[in-house]
């Protein structure tokens, strides 16, 4: 089955700096890659996603890049704010419609 | 529009007891999923369903059972609770293939 690895597990940045979280996947058949933000006591919430026919997608301060050849994708958050502090998960999905999640990155934005 | 509703939010069970975790959705999504989340780990798929009357095992199904008699509801059953099943359980729905999943706020289950 698919194996998704996520790094780093923890990340601290100063407010206003950028944050980058990286994920790799193993199954070349995976073609959908969502990113979720999870706040304490809540379920994961989708923040951005990308499909395999696209190399980059941006939504305001958040962007995702995908390198299909290398089987990795990354989340970029610019101009970080304290409310960006949360746990972020990447995931990969393919023909079987199952989602495989990374182990999460705990992001802390220091005011 | 409540989205995905999970009940209860918290529960403590004794070893060997049984219980059902409820999941209800009002978005008319065909696909529904049950995950467990352990500290420092990602989400592990327990069971999923692509429509009423259809269920399939995920990565970690042992010790659990599910049913899907309606589009709206997807209950998860623990028959003989074990300490290893202490976790946070999330239900999710999905409108179709390669679409985002929508999560409930979870059930925090402790087995002592």
Tab-separated table of C-alpha atoms in Angstrom:
chain	number	residue	atom	x	y	z
A	1	UNK	CA	0.000	0.000	0.000
A	2	UNK	CA	0.860	3.683	-0.017
A	3	UNK	CA	3.398	5.084	2.479
A	4	UNK	CA	3.401	8.809	3.230
A	5	UNK	CA	6.262	10.366	5.161
A	6	UNK	CA	6.094	13.890	6.555
A	7	UNK	CA	8.849	16.196	7.855
A	8	UNK	CA	9.520	17.912	10.135
A	9	UNK	CA	7.463	16.643	13.050
A	10	UNK	CA	7.741	20.002	14.830
A	11	UNK	CA	8.424	23.455	13.442
A	12	UNK	CA	8.759	26.818	15.183
A	13	UNK	CA	8.907	30.074	13.242
A	14	UNK	CA	8.783	33.747	14.090
A	15	UNK	CA	5.626	35.587	13.149
A	16	UNK	CA	5.930	36.883	9.607
A	17	UNK	CA	8.420	34.228	8.514
A	18	UNK	CA	7.629	31.384	6.117
A	19	UNK	CA	6.989	27.749	7.031
A	20	UNK	CA	7.571	24.747	4.770
A	21	UNK	CA	6.368	21.201	5.413
A	22	UNK	CA	7.415	18.352	3.134
A	23	UNK	CA	5.855	14.984	2.337
A	24	UNK	CA	6.905	12.048	0.203
A	25	UNK	CA	4.755	9.203	-1.077
A	26	UNK	CA	5.556	5.792	-2.479
A	27	UNK	CA	2.697	4.831	-4.828
A	28	UNK	CA	3.009	6.382	-8.294
A	29	UNK	CA	-0.739	5.769	-8.786
A	30	UNK	CA	-1.602	8.380	-6.134
A	31	UNK	CA	-3.124	11.396	-7.825
A	32	UNK	CA	-4.769	13.555	-5.160
A	33	UNK	CA	-2.896	15.305	-2.357
A	34	UNK	CA	-4.818	17.283	0.287
A	35	UNK	CA	-3.418	19.187	3.251
A	36	UNK	CA	-5.318	19.426	6.526
A	37	UNK	CA	-5.012	21.712	9.544
A	38	UNK	CA	-6.017	20.339	12.928
A	39	UNK	CA	-6.570	22.608	15.908
A	40	UNK	CA	-6.693	21.296	19.450
A	41	UNK	CA	-9.840	19.325	20.153
A	42	UNK	CA	-11.092	19.561	16.583
A	43	UNK	CA	-11.172	17.380	13.513
A	44	UNK	CA	-8.840	18.030	10.560
A	45	UNK	CA	-9.952	20.787	8.191
A	46	UNK	CA	-8.924	20.964	4.543
A	47	UNK	CA	-6.765	23.986	3.776
A	48	UNK	CA	-5.576	23.257	0.250
A	49	UNK	CA	-5.324	20.345	-2.176
A	50	UNK	CA	-3.601	19.538	-5.440
A	51	UNK	CA	-4.164	16.984	-8.158
A	52	UNK	CA	-1.486	15.206	-10.139
A	53	UNK	CA	-2.089	17.175	-13.326
A	54	UNK	CA	-1.015	20.394	-11.581
A	55	UNK	CA	2.449	21.335	-10.318
A	56	UNK	CA	1.561	24.208	-8.028
A	57	UNK	CA	-1.504	25.766	-6.431
A	58	UNK	CA	-1.817	28.900	-4.347
A	59	UNK	CA	-4.520	30.313	-2.091
A	60	UNK	CA	-3.568	33.619	-0.472
A	61	UNK	CA	-0.731	32.855	1.987
A	62	UNK	CA	-0.817	29.096	1.390
A	63	UNK	CA	0.708	27.226	-1.532
A	64	UNK	CA	1.330	23.601	-2.387
A	65	UNK	CA	3.834	22.205	-4.876
A	66	UNK	CA	3.922	18.716	-6.354
A	67	UNK	CA	6.825	16.887	-7.988
A	68	UNK	CA	5.413	13.666	-9.437
A	69	UNK	CA	8.762	12.424	-10.682
A	70	UNK	CA	10.327	12.649	-7.244
A	71	UNK	CA	7.061	11.707	-5.498
A	72	UNK	CA	7.056	14.598	-3.100
A	73	UNK	CA	4.818	17.534	-2.317
A	74	UNK	CA	5.203	20.498	-0.002
A	75	UNK	CA	3.087	23.026	1.872
A	76	UNK	CA	4.292	26.613	2.020
A	77	UNK	CA	2.818	29.167	4.397
A	78	UNK	CA	4.045	32.750	3.988
A	79	UNK	CA	3.728	35.669	6.405
A	80	UNK	CA	2.861	33.326	9.239
A	81	UNK	CA	0.502	34.487	11.965
A	82	UNK	CA	-0.117	33.120	15.479
A	83	UNK	CA	-3.437	31.649	14.321
A	84	UNK	CA	-1.498	29.437	11.906
A	85	UNK	CA	-0.264	27.478	14.946
A	86	UNK	CA	-1.755	23.971	14.652
A	87	UNK	CA	-0.933	20.451	13.507
A	88	UNK	CA	-0.764	20.015	9.735
A	89	UNK	CA	-1.249	16.698	7.935
A	90	UNK	CA	-0.533	15.765	4.362
A	91	UNK	CA	-2.319	12.901	2.646
A	92	UNK	CA	-2.223	10.977	-0.612
A	93	UNK	CA	-5.055	9.202	-2.397
A	94	UNK	CA	-5.283	7.139	-5.538
A	95	UNK	CA	-7.477	4.746	-7.436
A	96	UNK	CA	-8.537	2.834	-4.318
A	97	UNK	CA	-10.028	6.022	-2.842
A	98	UNK	CA	-8.312	5.450	0.479
A	99	UNK	CA	-6.435	8.352	2.025
A	100	UNK	CA	-2.998	7.739	3.524
A	101	UNK	CA	-1.920	10.383	6.015
A	102	UNK	CA	1.460	11.619	7.123
A	103	UNK	CA	2.264	11.660	10.829
A	104	UNK	CA	1.700	15.404	11.183
A	105	UNK	CA	3.734	18.566	11.776
A	106	UNK	CA	3.129	20.667	14.869
A	107	UNK	CA	3.650	24.278	13.788
A	108	UNK	CA	4.198	26.998	16.383
A	109	UNK	CA	4.252	30.632	15.297
A	110	UNK	CA	6.031	32.775	17.878
A	111	UNK	CA	4.623	36.323	18.177
B	1	UNK	CA	-26.223	22.269	7.954
B	2	UNK	CA	-24.386	20.403	10.714
B	3	UNK	CA	-21.910	18.542	8.448
B	4	UNK	CA	-20.490	15.515	10.256
B	5	UNK	CA	-21.734	14.896	13.801
B	6	UNK	CA	-20.006	12.440	16.111
B	7	UNK	CA	-21.395	11.265	19.438
B	8	UNK	CA	-20.373	10.951	22.186
B	9	UNK	CA	-17.492	13.440	22.417
B	10	UNK	CA	-15.862	11.631	25.336
B	11	UNK	CA	-16.238	8.177	26.842
B	12	UNK	CA	-14.480	6.006	29.381
B	13	UNK	CA	-14.964	2.255	29.097
B	14	UNK	CA	-13.847	-0.687	31.180
B	15	UNK	CA	-11.947	-3.525	29.548
B	16	UNK	CA	-14.365	-5.972	27.947
B	17	UNK	CA	-17.268	-3.537	27.640
B	18	UNK	CA	-18.829	-2.736	24.311
B	19	UNK	CA	-20.058	0.487	22.777
B	20	UNK	CA	-21.078	2.129	19.532
B	21	UNK	CA	-19.609	5.361	18.267
B	22	UNK	CA	-22.141	7.273	16.228
B	23	UNK	CA	-21.511	9.250	13.054
B	24	UNK	CA	-24.192	11.146	11.175
B	25	UNK	CA	-23.921	13.416	8.135
B	26	UNK	CA	-26.354	15.700	6.372
B	27	UNK	CA	-24.356	16.352	3.204
B	28	UNK	CA	-25.622	13.331	1.246
B	29	UNK	CA	-22.069	12.109	0.680
B	30	UNK	CA	-21.755	8.520	-0.466
B	31	UNK	CA	-18.350	7.816	1.009
B	32	UNK	CA	-17.816	7.573	4.764
B	33	UNK	CA	-14.746	6.642	6.794
B	34	UNK	CA	-13.659	5.807	10.322
B	35	UNK	CA	-10.133	6.676	11.471
B	36	UNK	CA	-8.278	6.422	14.731
B	37	UNK	CA	-5.621	8.934	15.750
B	38	UNK	CA	-2.994	8.025	18.305
B	39	UNK	CA	-0.600	10.602	19.830
B	40	UNK	CA	2.155	11.617	17.418
B	41	UNK	CA	0.682	9.513	14.665
B	42	UNK	CA	-1.332	10.225	11.603
B	43	UNK	CA	-4.813	8.975	10.938
B	44	UNK	CA	-5.201	5.238	10.456
B	45	UNK	CA	-8.185	3.953	8.485
B	46	UNK	CA	-10.361	1.438	10.326
B	47	UNK	CA	-13.308	0.892	7.971
B	48	UNK	CA	-14.925	2.720	5.103
B	49	UNK	CA	-18.095	2.643	3.047
B	50	UNK	CA	-18.776	3.753	-0.521
B	51	UNK	CA	-22.539	3.662	-0.081
B	52	UNK	CA	-25.427	2.210	1.897
B	53	UNK	CA	-25.055	-1.534	2.322
B	54	UNK	CA	-21.343	-1.567	1.370
B	55	UNK	CA	-18.451	-1.614	3.837
B	56	UNK	CA	-14.756	-2.485	3.540
B	57	UNK	CA	-11.837	-2.970	5.891
B	58	UNK	CA	-9.126	-0.379	6.146
B	59	UNK	CA	-5.635	-0.626	7.566
B	60	UNK	CA	-6.539	-1.433	11.214
B	61	UNK	CA	-9.979	-3.166	11.350
B	62	UNK	CA	-9.332	-5.738	14.079
B	63	UNK	CA	-11.583	-5.304	17.107
B	64	UNK	CA	-14.122	-3.141	15.270
B	65	UNK	CA	-17.272	-3.587	13.218
B	66	UNK	CA	-19.362	-1.227	11.119
B	67	UNK	CA	-22.676	-1.112	9.324
B	68	UNK	CA	-24.146	1.272	6.757
B	69	UNK	CA	-27.887	0.896	6.458
B	70	UNK	CA	-28.512	4.499	5.385
B	71	UNK	CA	-26.533	7.194	3.565
B	72	UNK	CA	-26.616	9.397	6.667
B	73	UNK	CA	-25.303	7.073	9.377
B	74	UNK	CA	-22.130	5.030	9.775
B	75	UNK	CA	-21.784	3.636	13.333
B	76	UNK	CA	-18.573	2.017	14.597
B	77	UNK	CA	-18.925	-0.846	17.074
B	78	UNK	CA	-16.358	-1.995	19.648
B	79	UNK	CA	-17.398	-5.407	20.957
B	80	UNK	CA	-14.756	-6.213	23.601
B	81	UNK	CA	-12.911	-3.040	24.524
B	82	UNK	CA	-9.159	-3.374	25.040
B	83	UNK	CA	-6.638	-0.775	26.322
B	84	UNK	CA	-5.042	-0.702	22.846
B	85	UNK	CA	-8.257	0.864	21.548
B	86	UNK	CA	-7.736	3.991	23.644
B	87	UNK	CA	-7.600	6.671	20.969
B	88	UNK	CA	-9.389	9.550	19.311
B	89	UNK	CA	-11.814	8.364	16.658
B	90	UNK	CA	-12.738	10.489	13.662
B	91	UNK	CA	-15.512	9.990	11.170
B	92	UNK	CA	-15.200	11.555	7.729
B	93	UNK	CA	-17.337	11.868	4.617
B	94	UNK	CA	-16.419	12.436	0.993
B	95	UNK	CA	-18.652	13.423	-1.933
B	96	UNK	CA	-16.719	11.418	-4.508
B	97	UNK	CA	-13.374	10.073	-5.647
B	98	UNK	CA	-10.441	12.447	-5.258
B	99	UNK	CA	-12.509	15.003	-3.416
B	100	UNK	CA	-11.740	16.435	0.031
B	101	UNK	CA	-12.812	14.520	3.101
B	102	UNK	CA	-14.904	16.330	5.723
B	103	UNK	CA	-14.244	15.390	9.343
B	104	UNK	CA	-16.263	15.404	12.527
B	105	UNK	CA	-14.719	16.680	15.758
B	106	UNK	CA	-13.942	13.232	17.072
B	107	UNK	CA	-14.766	10.917	19.957
B	108	UNK	CA	-12.124	10.651	22.679
B	109	UNK	CA	-12.236	7.110	24.056
B	110	UNK	CA	-10.315	5.793	27.051
B	111	UNK	CA	-10.365	2.141	28.034
B	112	UNK	CA	-9.235	1.335	31.543
